[in-house]
XYZ file of C-alpha atoms in Angstrom:
687
model
C 4.914 51.999 -86.584
C 8.385 50.752 -87.593
C 10.393 53.073 -89.883
C 12.598 50.501 -91.608
C 14.313 53.100 -93.860
C 15.489 55.088 -90.813
C 16.726 51.907 -89.108
C 18.698 50.842 -92.196
C 20.156 54.343 -92.517
C 21.259 54.337 -88.887
C 23.062 50.998 -89.168
C 24.620 52.023 -92.470
C 26.160 55.044 -90.706
C 27.350 52.875 -87.836
C 29.083 50.471 -90.203
C 31.330 53.282 -91.504
C 32.656 53.982 -88.010
C 35.514 52.014 -86.461
C 34.574 50.928 -82.943
C 37.648 49.770 -81.096
C 35.721 48.266 -78.187
C 33.673 45.127 -78.966
C 31.403 45.714 -75.984
C 30.116 48.909 -77.577
C 28.936 46.911 -80.583
C 27.127 44.464 -78.284
C 25.454 47.365 -76.551
C 23.995 48.686 -79.793
C 22.925 45.177 -80.845
C 20.896 44.617 -77.644
C 19.523 48.138 -77.861
C 18.250 47.274 -81.309
C 16.531 44.088 -80.041
C 14.830 45.992 -77.245
C 13.659 48.588 -79.754
C 12.211 45.924 -82.049
C 10.467 44.121 -79.143
C 8.936 47.362 -77.860
C 7.662 48.280 -81.284
C 6.112 44.854 -81.805
C 4.371 44.754 -78.448
C 2.740 48.083 -79.181
C 0.830 46.379 -81.982
C 0.252 43.085 -80.052
C -0.863 43.839 -76.485
C -0.371 41.156 -73.815
C -3.156 38.590 -73.560
C -5.306 38.563 -70.436
C -6.118 35.416 -68.488
C -9.813 35.320 -67.613
C -10.957 32.720 -65.078
C -14.373 31.480 -64.020
C -13.749 29.706 -60.703
C -14.187 29.860 -56.977
C -11.514 31.905 -55.253
C -10.039 28.875 -53.475
C -9.652 26.879 -56.690
C -6.194 25.309 -56.674
C -5.268 26.213 -60.242
C -6.350 29.816 -59.736
C -4.289 29.999 -56.550
C -1.311 28.487 -58.353
C -1.509 31.098 -61.117
C -1.850 34.061 -58.779
C 0.983 32.700 -56.657
C 3.071 32.559 -59.820
C 2.388 36.240 -60.491
C 0.205 35.494 -63.524
C -2.166 38.419 -64.010
C -5.665 36.948 -63.822
C -9.181 38.287 -63.711
C -11.503 35.966 -61.804
C -15.293 35.986 -62.091
C -17.986 34.237 -60.064
C -20.348 34.117 -63.050
C -19.521 32.393 -66.300
C -21.352 35.003 -68.369
C -19.316 37.804 -66.783
C -16.084 35.974 -67.539
C -17.089 35.490 -71.158
C -18.055 39.145 -71.577
C -14.713 40.236 -70.114
C -12.782 38.400 -72.822
C -11.197 40.447 -75.570
C -9.699 39.150 -78.783
C -6.884 36.611 -78.289
C -7.424 36.333 -74.525
C -7.127 33.092 -72.561
C -10.205 31.732 -70.775
C -10.363 29.077 -68.045
C -13.725 27.649 -66.932
C -12.993 25.606 -63.805
C -16.123 23.579 -63.012
C -17.687 25.319 -60.028
C -20.593 22.858 -59.910
C -18.486 19.673 -59.891
C -19.351 16.866 -59.288
C -23.098 17.478 -59.008
C -23.568 19.876 -61.906
C -21.961 20.225 -65.311
C -20.564 23.548 -66.462
C -23.513 24.957 -68.430
C -22.340 26.859 -71.496
C -24.336 29.407 -73.532
C -25.584 28.168 -76.903
C -23.216 30.490 -78.760
C -20.249 29.890 -76.455
C -17.897 28.196 -78.899
C -18.898 30.605 -81.658
C -17.815 33.527 -79.468
C -14.500 31.823 -78.736
C -13.907 31.325 -82.435
C -14.818 34.867 -83.412
C -12.590 36.417 -80.743
C -9.794 33.878 -81.280
C -9.942 32.988 -77.592
C -8.055 29.916 -76.446
C -9.881 28.172 -73.599
C -9.598 25.354 -71.085
C -13.057 24.101 -70.101
C -13.833 21.592 -67.338
C -16.873 19.336 -67.013
C -18.861 21.027 -69.816
C -22.393 20.238 -70.905
C -21.352 20.525 -74.548
C -18.339 20.388 -76.849
C -17.573 22.235 -80.075
C -18.431 18.935 -81.756
C -21.637 18.198 -79.839
C -23.191 17.591 -76.412
C -21.720 15.555 -73.579
C -23.338 12.501 -72.076
C -24.487 11.835 -68.509
C -22.329 12.411 -65.457
C -20.875 9.074 -64.395
C -19.230 8.216 -61.056
C -16.128 6.088 -60.661
C -14.866 3.678 -58.053
C -11.452 2.266 -58.910
C -10.838 3.945 -62.268
C -7.668 5.993 -62.595
C -6.369 8.424 -65.196
C -3.747 7.286 -67.701
C -1.461 9.488 -69.781
C -1.894 8.743 -73.465
C 0.921 11.055 -74.542
C 4.462 11.832 -73.444
C 5.807 15.213 -72.402
C 9.281 16.451 -71.576
C 7.930 18.495 -68.672
C 8.282 16.525 -65.441
C 9.370 13.523 -67.548
C 5.828 12.414 -68.318
C 5.648 9.143 -70.218
C 2.713 7.549 -71.980
C 1.058 4.999 -69.712
C 1.766 6.796 -66.439
C -1.052 6.803 -63.896
C -2.694 9.745 -62.164
C -4.950 8.734 -59.267
C -7.851 11.179 -59.003
C -9.783 9.333 -56.301
C -13.541 8.994 -56.688
C -13.859 11.354 -59.633
C -16.911 11.893 -61.825
C -16.861 12.609 -65.548
C -19.109 13.344 -68.490
C -19.128 10.603 -71.075
C -18.148 11.572 -74.629
C -17.393 9.601 -77.772
C -13.974 7.986 -77.872
C -11.237 10.080 -79.458
C -7.541 10.863 -79.223
C -6.851 12.333 -75.806
C -4.067 13.457 -73.517
C -5.635 11.615 -70.579
C -8.041 8.706 -70.456
C -9.888 7.141 -67.556
C -9.814 3.386 -67.085
C -9.719 0.579 -64.561
C -6.031 -0.290 -64.820
C -3.594 -2.313 -62.766
C -0.123 -1.084 -61.939
C 1.862 1.011 -59.493
C 2.861 4.134 -61.442
C 2.226 2.772 -64.926
C -0.732 1.019 -66.560
C 1.153 -2.243 -66.772
C -1.350 -4.001 -69.063
C -2.151 -0.985 -71.235
C -5.637 0.163 -72.205
C -6.591 -2.282 -74.942
C -8.074 -4.842 -72.547
C -10.231 -2.450 -70.538
C -12.995 0.062 -71.146
C -11.537 3.557 -71.320
C -12.928 7.023 -71.860
C -11.533 10.454 -72.821
C -10.729 12.846 -69.992
C -8.500 15.578 -71.451
C -8.431 16.390 -75.170
C -8.501 19.143 -77.779
C -11.748 19.727 -79.668
C -11.703 22.342 -82.442
C -8.765 24.111 -80.844
C -10.221 24.219 -77.316
C -8.853 22.127 -74.445
C -11.590 20.103 -72.752
C -11.559 18.126 -69.492
C -14.564 15.899 -68.878
C -13.812 15.993 -65.138
C -12.321 18.561 -62.774
C -8.534 18.598 -62.828
C -8.016 22.077 -61.396
C -8.677 21.226 -57.722
C -5.721 18.866 -57.633
C -4.670 19.853 -54.107
C -8.059 19.772 -52.372
C -8.907 16.524 -54.161
C -5.478 15.054 -53.223
C -4.524 13.880 -56.705
C -1.310 11.848 -56.898
C 1.463 11.108 -57.636
C 2.410 14.749 -57.390
C 4.986 14.820 -60.193
C 2.430 13.462 -62.674
C -0.171 15.986 -61.524
C 2.399 18.757 -61.940
C 3.155 17.559 -65.448
C -0.503 17.482 -66.472
C -1.136 20.969 -65.068
C 1.982 22.201 -66.857
C 0.734 20.742 -70.153
C -2.638 22.454 -69.730
C -1.000 25.810 -69.059
C 1.520 25.356 -71.867
C -1.323 24.779 -74.322
C -2.809 28.071 -73.152
C 0.605 29.739 -73.600
C 0.920 30.304 -69.848
C 4.416 29.345 -68.758
C 5.318 28.616 -65.127
C 8.701 27.309 -64.052
C 9.004 24.074 -62.089
C 9.570 25.933 -58.831
C 6.274 27.789 -59.241
C 4.480 24.542 -60.102
C 4.785 23.399 -56.497
C 2.202 23.184 -53.745
C 1.907 21.804 -50.270
C -0.429 18.781 -50.295
C -3.468 18.752 -48.038
C -1.907 15.924 -46.008
C 1.873 15.770 -45.653
C 4.421 13.738 -43.682
C 5.503 15.259 -40.381
C 9.132 15.439 -41.508
C 11.022 15.192 -44.764
C 13.466 12.380 -45.404
C 16.572 14.217 -44.229
C 15.149 16.484 -41.563
C 16.709 16.025 -38.133
C 14.220 14.710 -35.603
C 13.840 16.676 -32.409
C 14.599 15.070 -29.061
C 10.894 14.773 -28.279
C 9.794 13.648 -31.763
C 8.906 10.119 -30.592
C 6.859 11.392 -27.685
C 5.020 13.872 -29.884
C 4.266 11.155 -32.444
C 2.678 8.895 -29.823
C 0.572 11.689 -28.348
C -0.486 12.940 -31.763
C -1.465 9.405 -32.739
C -3.529 9.046 -29.575
C -5.257 12.376 -30.133
C -6.210 11.255 -33.645
C -8.772 8.771 -32.274
C -10.581 11.592 -30.496
C -10.157 14.272 -33.154
C -11.479 11.957 -35.884
C -14.534 10.917 -33.830
C -13.816 7.215 -34.279
C -14.884 6.648 -30.667
C -18.654 6.196 -30.792
C -20.771 8.553 -28.679
C -24.407 7.965 -27.554
C -25.503 11.223 -29.216
C -24.781 9.863 -32.696
C -24.843 6.114 -32.052
C -27.959 5.692 -34.199
C -26.164 7.334 -37.126
C -23.236 4.973 -36.628
C -25.582 1.982 -36.485
C -27.239 2.934 -39.786
C -23.920 2.547 -41.600
C -22.524 -0.313 -39.515
C -25.383 -2.576 -40.558
C -24.954 -2.001 -44.306
C -23.588 -4.882 -46.425
C -20.523 -2.661 -46.887
C -20.288 -0.718 -43.601
C -18.865 2.462 -45.097
C -20.128 6.022 -44.710
C -19.101 9.679 -44.586
C -16.700 11.053 -41.976
C -18.327 11.850 -38.657
C -18.981 15.557 -38.178
C -16.149 16.829 -35.989
C -18.579 19.129 -34.183
C -20.079 15.973 -32.656
C -18.736 14.835 -29.273
C -16.172 12.057 -29.096
C -17.044 8.884 -27.220
C -15.423 7.637 -24.022
C -14.755 4.093 -25.241
C -17.817 2.501 -23.681
C -19.418 2.028 -27.132
C -16.257 0.970 -28.929
C -14.164 2.431 -31.719
C -14.602 2.285 -35.484
C -12.061 0.632 -37.737
C -10.601 3.567 -39.700
C -10.704 5.123 -43.157
C -11.753 3.383 -46.325
C -9.095 3.686 -49.039
C -11.065 5.971 -51.332
C -10.642 9.737 -51.666
C -13.697 11.920 -52.268
C -13.566 15.001 -54.543
C -13.308 17.261 -51.476
C -10.294 15.316 -50.196
C -12.188 13.525 -47.429
C -12.268 9.761 -47.049
C -15.168 7.511 -46.093
C -15.081 5.832 -42.686
C -15.281 2.110 -42.098
C -18.053 2.011 -39.514
C -17.219 -1.558 -38.528
C -16.523 -2.486 -34.940
C -13.671 -4.999 -34.897
C -12.447 -6.665 -31.736
C -8.778 -6.337 -32.678
C -9.190 -2.600 -33.300
C -10.816 -2.151 -29.893
C -7.976 -3.929 -28.076
C -5.220 -2.212 -30.029
C -6.784 1.209 -29.432
C -6.941 0.476 -25.698
C -3.261 -0.475 -25.852
C -2.343 2.698 -27.750
C -4.209 5.073 -25.452
C -2.960 3.446 -22.252
C 0.618 3.747 -23.493
C 0.094 7.369 -24.525
C -1.226 8.106 -21.050
C 2.038 6.884 -19.543
C 3.904 9.546 -21.528
C 1.698 12.450 -20.563
C -0.153 11.397 -17.425
C -3.295 11.809 -19.508
C -6.095 10.406 -17.345
C -8.629 10.806 -20.153
C -6.696 8.295 -22.257
C -6.564 5.843 -19.360
C -10.299 6.198 -18.873
C -11.025 5.560 -22.553
C -8.699 2.548 -22.590
C -10.437 1.115 -19.523
C -13.876 1.544 -21.088
C -12.690 -0.066 -24.326
C -11.420 -3.104 -22.439
C -14.719 -3.425 -20.612
C -16.573 -3.048 -23.900
C -14.421 -5.783 -25.452
C -14.867 -8.394 -22.742
C -18.124 -7.463 -21.001
C -20.481 -6.274 -23.734
C -22.308 -8.747 -26.019
C -20.834 -7.094 -29.126
C -18.469 -9.901 -30.113
C -20.348 -12.701 -28.365
C -22.568 -15.504 -29.621
C -24.558 -18.120 -27.767
C -21.855 -20.662 -28.610
C -18.805 -18.695 -27.495
C -20.495 -18.035 -24.144
C -21.424 -21.688 -23.601
C -18.791 -23.638 -21.605
C -19.856 -26.845 -23.395
C -19.253 -25.392 -26.863
C -16.062 -25.777 -28.899
C -16.226 -22.008 -29.456
C -16.309 -21.171 -25.759
C -14.014 -18.276 -24.872
C -13.373 -17.123 -28.432
C -14.018 -13.525 -29.473
C -15.741 -12.793 -32.766
C -13.999 -10.945 -35.567
C -16.477 -8.019 -35.805
C -19.832 -6.934 -34.445
C -21.388 -7.938 -37.769
C -19.549 -11.295 -37.800
C -19.264 -12.473 -34.174
C -19.382 -16.092 -35.382
C -16.109 -15.789 -37.376
C -12.850 -16.488 -35.543
C -9.640 -15.451 -37.258
C -6.650 -16.649 -35.280
C -4.526 -13.649 -36.219
C -7.291 -11.266 -35.122
C -7.664 -13.066 -31.800
C -3.880 -12.862 -31.371
C -3.984 -9.095 -31.831
C -6.871 -8.876 -29.377
C -4.710 -10.732 -26.897
C -1.508 -8.763 -27.368
C -3.384 -5.468 -27.210
C -5.316 -6.561 -24.135
C -2.266 -7.889 -22.295
C -0.354 -4.658 -22.790
C -3.352 -2.420 -22.046
C -4.091 -4.300 -18.815
C -0.451 -4.012 -17.813
C -0.313 -0.276 -18.541
C -3.572 0.272 -16.641
C -2.333 -1.945 -13.797
C -5.671 -3.740 -13.922
C -6.214 -7.477 -13.384
C -9.999 -7.657 -13.824
C -9.733 -9.031 -17.384
C -7.106 -11.688 -16.627
C -9.578 -14.572 -16.660
C -11.015 -13.551 -20.030
C -7.523 -13.125 -21.479
C -6.382 -16.571 -20.354
C -9.632 -18.162 -21.514
C -9.220 -16.579 -24.947
C -5.699 -17.986 -25.227
C -6.871 -21.456 -24.247
C -9.901 -21.246 -26.555
C -7.578 -20.712 -29.501
C -5.200 -23.390 -28.238
C -8.030 -25.927 -27.897
C -9.011 -25.372 -31.528
C -5.442 -25.728 -32.838
C -4.415 -28.937 -34.624
C -1.705 -31.331 -33.471
C 0.988 -29.609 -35.549
C 0.254 -26.201 -34.043
C -1.749 -24.885 -37.011
C -5.307 -23.670 -36.604
C -6.206 -22.690 -40.172
C -6.922 -19.194 -41.427
C -10.240 -18.997 -39.593
C -12.924 -21.071 -37.923
C -16.651 -20.365 -38.094
C -19.886 -21.275 -36.503
C -21.650 -23.581 -36.967
C -18.887 -25.695 -38.596
C -16.749 -25.393 -35.467
C -19.519 -27.275 -33.678
C -19.699 -30.084 -36.227
C -16.492 -31.758 -35.030
C -15.602 -32.823 -31.526
C -12.972 -30.906 -29.612
C -10.719 -33.962 -29.836
C -11.061 -33.947 -33.618
C -10.134 -30.263 -33.794
C -7.049 -30.777 -31.640
C -5.868 -33.826 -33.605
C -6.167 -32.324 -37.092
C -3.073 -33.124 -39.168
C -2.973 -29.623 -40.614
C 0.139 -27.882 -41.920
C -0.498 -24.279 -42.942
C 2.779 -22.326 -43.369
C 1.027 -18.944 -43.484
C 2.553 -16.725 -40.769
C 0.060 -13.937 -41.531
C -2.780 -16.075 -40.192
C -1.012 -18.449 -37.818
C 2.145 -17.162 -36.216
C 1.123 -14.591 -33.627
C -0.952 -17.208 -31.816
C 2.297 -19.159 -31.421
C 3.804 -16.082 -29.781
C 0.826 -15.945 -27.422
C 1.210 -19.630 -26.517
C 4.887 -19.014 -25.752
C 3.967 -16.003 -23.617
C 1.556 -18.065 -21.531
C 4.060 -20.938 -21.318
C 6.604 -18.483 -19.914
C 4.104 -17.558 -17.180
C 2.757 -21.048 -16.401
C 5.275 -23.665 -17.548
C 2.426 -25.586 -19.233
C 4.476 -27.715 -21.656
C 1.861 -28.354 -24.420
C 1.856 -24.620 -25.160
C 5.588 -24.725 -25.903
C 5.395 -28.018 -27.782
C 2.726 -26.954 -30.251
C 4.282 -23.547 -30.855
C 7.754 -25.022 -31.379
C 6.489 -27.717 -33.742
C 4.540 -25.234 -35.851
C 7.528 -22.889 -36.066
C 9.825 -25.774 -37.036
C 7.508 -26.963 -39.813
C 7.121 -23.401 -41.072
C 10.883 -22.847 -41.195
C 11.306 -26.126 -43.116
C 9.131 -24.665 -45.849
C 10.770 -21.219 -45.900
C 10.536 -19.382 -48.210
C 9.307 -21.064 -51.391
C 6.478 -23.076 -49.828
C 5.107 -20.352 -47.617
C 1.530 -19.356 -48.361
C 1.863 -15.591 -48.471
C -1.117 -13.252 -48.290
C -0.237 -9.872 -49.842
C 3.515 -10.351 -49.995
C 6.440 -12.277 -48.551
C 7.757 -9.362 -46.475
C 4.670 -9.302 -44.271
C 5.034 -13.040 -43.663
C 8.624 -12.552 -42.498
C 7.516 -9.681 -40.272
C 4.826 -11.840 -38.672
C 7.109 -14.778 -37.876
C 9.778 -12.730 -36.093
C 7.760 -12.277 -32.880
C 7.249 -16.006 -32.169
C 10.869 -16.649 -33.157
C 12.010 -14.010 -30.659
C 9.875 -15.388 -27.858
C 10.896 -18.951 -28.672
C 14.496 -17.813 -28.198
C 13.536 -16.348 -24.826
C 12.202 -19.665 -23.547
C 14.707 -21.926 -25.385
C 17.965 -20.219 -26.288
C 19.575 -22.826 -28.528
C 21.650 -22.398 -31.739
C 18.860 -23.534 -34.065
C 16.417 -21.006 -32.669
C 19.022 -18.254 -32.992
C 19.681 -19.285 -36.582
C 15.983 -19.219 -37.458
C 15.637 -15.726 -36.020
C 18.789 -14.527 -37.763
C 17.631 -15.929 -41.117
C 14.186 -14.334 -41.137
C 15.342 -11.012 -39.686
C 18.235 -10.910 -42.132
C 15.996 -11.505 -45.141
C 13.483 -8.912 -43.965
C 16.175 -6.310 -43.378
C 17.876 -6.878 -46.719
C 14.930 -4.809 -47.996
C 15.396 -1.992 -45.482
C 16.447 1.153 -47.333
C 18.499 4.122 -46.162
C 15.544 6.098 -44.764
C 14.568 3.122 -42.576
C 11.602 1.976 -44.675
C 11.009 -1.705 -45.375
C 10.492 -2.226 -49.088
C 7.553 -4.464 -49.904
C 8.158 -7.675 -51.809
C 5.931 -10.260 -53.442
C 6.619 -13.950 -52.965
C 7.604 -16.270 -55.781
C 5.568 -18.931 -57.537
C 1.861 -19.576 -57.161
C 1.688 -19.632 -53.370
C 0.336 -16.118 -53.033
C -3.218 -15.766 -51.756
C -3.683 -12.153 -52.845
C -0.920 -11.151 -55.237
C -0.775 -8.234 -57.635
C -3.730 -8.104 -60.069
C -3.091 -10.407 -63.024
C -5.167 -8.203 -65.336
C -6.855 -4.823 -65.493
C -10.167 -6.519 -64.766
C -8.794 -7.930 -61.500
C -7.818 -4.516 -60.143
C -9.873 -3.471 -57.125
C -11.819 -6.658 -56.431
C -9.793 -8.505 -53.786
C -7.263 -7.916 -51.086
C -4.026 -6.873 -52.744
C -0.512 -5.552 -52.142
C 0.363 -1.866 -52.476
C 3.048 -2.674 -55.042
C 2.606 -4.297 -58.423
C 6.037 -5.816 -58.837
C 9.169 -6.220 -56.799
C 11.276 -3.095 -56.806
C 8.389 -0.655 -56.441
C 9.629 1.747 -53.713
C 6.744 1.350 -51.274
C 6.485 0.525 -47.576
C 3.324 -1.062 -46.151
C 2.318 0.180 -42.703
C -0.757 -2.051 -42.380
C 0.684 -5.498 -43.023
C 4.476 -5.251 -42.687
C 6.094 -2.238 -41.026
C 3.808 -2.205 -37.988
C 4.316 -5.881 -37.185
C 8.025 -5.695 -37.991
C 8.533 -2.739 -35.655
C 6.953 -4.543 -32.709
C 8.672 -7.837 -33.472
C 12.160 -6.548 -34.293
C 12.247 -4.733 -30.974
C 11.523 -8.032 -29.213
C 14.060 -9.840 -31.403
C 16.767 -7.319 -30.541
C 16.043 -7.674 -26.828
C 15.905 -11.481 -26.931
C 19.040 -11.955 -29.036
C 21.165 -9.058 -27.842
C 21.967 -8.321 -31.496
C 22.895 -4.644 -31.764
C 22.332 -4.631 -35.534
C 18.670 -5.477 -34.943
C 18.305 -2.592 -32.536
C 19.873 -0.274 -35.112
C 17.298 -1.500 -37.640
C 14.504 -0.867 -35.125
C 15.763 2.659 -34.535
C 15.889 3.359 -38.271
C 12.371 1.995 -38.749
C 11.120 4.033 -35.789
C 12.601 7.206 -37.265
C 10.918 6.440 -40.579
C 7.520 5.877 -38.966
C 7.787 9.113 -36.984
C 8.694 11.013 -40.146
C 5.759 9.755 -42.200
C 3.010 10.255 -39.622
C 0.353 12.411 -41.251
C 0.167 16.136 -40.673
C -2.849 18.154 -41.824
C -4.310 21.439 -40.656
C -7.231 20.980 -43.055
C -8.591 17.581 -42.070
C -8.521 16.681 -38.331
C -9.455 13.090 -39.133
C -6.287 12.743 -41.222
C -3.931 14.441 -38.772
C -1.790 12.049 -36.741
C -2.471 8.698 -38.396
C -0.532 6.497 -40.797
C -1.659 5.551 -44.287
C -1.058 2.015 -45.432
C 1.253 2.937 -48.344
C 4.198 5.293 -48.585
C 6.420 5.861 -51.604
C 9.743 6.556 -49.914
C 11.496 7.658 -53.119
C 8.925 10.351 -53.898
C 8.294 10.886 -50.162
C 4.536 10.901 -50.557
C 1.512 8.810 -49.680
C 1.098 6.688 -52.766
C 0.862 3.054 -53.827
C -1.169 0.692 -55.926
C -4.732 1.025 -54.618
C -5.739 -2.406 -55.907
C -7.091 -3.642 -52.564
C -10.878 -3.512 -52.492
C -11.004 -1.461 -49.305
C -7.799 -1.564 -47.309
C -5.668 0.010 -50.033
C -2.982 2.670 -50.179
C -4.925 5.309 -48.208
C -6.464 3.102 -45.561
C -5.548 4.453 -42.120
C -4.295 2.993 -38.887
């Protein structure tokens, strides 16, 4: 009880005295404030934070780590009974995504009577009525529909919550809405042109989320600064204040090094060995014990399924290797596997493991690489009757995938060849030489007179024309993504044999492509990847014909590629100009997620692409530096190598995501993030 008369009397007496020291007056002023605060808090005890959640819930862990006094309960009814007047209650969706949070009939009445402020996730009812059915999502993302000073949140920013589920409710004003939207970090076309639904909103004074936002770490929500801002807004509404330092967490999957961290002397070696171990740890190598399970998913129209149980044994390469992760994130933070067997993946894995073995004398890796090479060339997996028939136009070709052995992409066959050549060399094995040479000549025989083969050839159409007709096609296809690495292969074989037509067709195709650079190039997902693809044949052309024009071509393309190399070594993605793009950024919200697509939405987005640009550039720039003797190219290679080593994944929680590379990396935020517009090989696809 405050005795205001006594307080006034005390200060009246003080005012008659002459204090010569100003500090003494300040002392009594602060003493007075402390006295007032203490008296007030006696009448208004501190609110308690009551939480219904599992102990490992990310929001609960964040609060306890921030020294917020919480009482956690395993049963909702116990949590509700523990609430006193004016307490704060958090119900954090234990049953998500299978089961809504089931609330007692009188739940909201109790909250109102006790003046409890609550945050409720995934409820079966609202203060204003019931919720609808639980609905899954595929490409929908969350969009901020308000701005907030915390973490500089701006209306229209995107939060990617992976494959989230939600309960449908009537449209209303909301803090967050779900929608299928295009854009990198912002919903570039807004929400008016797309179906959208409330996710986070206030209903009769209570904060409701129709999905689960509290497991942001386990579910790998991104970008992190937006997630932090949303969590901060939720807590602020509940009058729980955490500073920005406390609102930090270590993501489930992180880069091996930060942007400025000094690399150790053995960082490169460790990166290679960790990358090699990833194939085994993830169980991508098929084993007889679970081959039937693999086959069940591989034969689906979309060959995608759950991660392989890591308690299962890893294969030895004799049954092949799966493609990698699908670019979707499940609520538990896992990612589906692409169960496809692709010939290029088999060859490149053999190459990777044989090279890793040379660093560590790891005989197991050599053995797996050997089995993969035998699987590639000796098993019927990528064979058809036509490509095994010496009288067929398809003879010697290798099919794209086990499900599509009749489809022959030139760029895929080129990667099969490069991987096989290097693997055979590292294994010091010549048994596949005949198949390798035959595959080169099979592609060469089906290349037109200008050196272009087209994006792909298929059976039975490849049989409809004569071989002479195929070789005399007057085709010009300036699309390095699809065409150019076969030219590098032709130049490689020319260097070994001196067979002039190999050089002539490669040189002519390169010359015609450079004539059309850059405005008439047919780019696939961006112009940077096209530059990256052309550098290898340009480098090997310089090796066999070192003339000024060839040096100038190499200098031009390398220079333009490296103009977009940033300080950390990353290569910034870039879209081409005009209407020549095959798979550009989505032109509308409706187009998002239905085709191949870049991981940026517009030029300037700070993203590197490890699937289509950085990987090819790294290989090719190294060859360009060696062929040209240009020290600036080697410096660029070193910077790119450092960047790739830094961003290799590191995870103690998910073995299948420890040691790989995701397709997209935001080098400004230093996190795995990009536009996930691609229908399967998006930002979180792995390689």
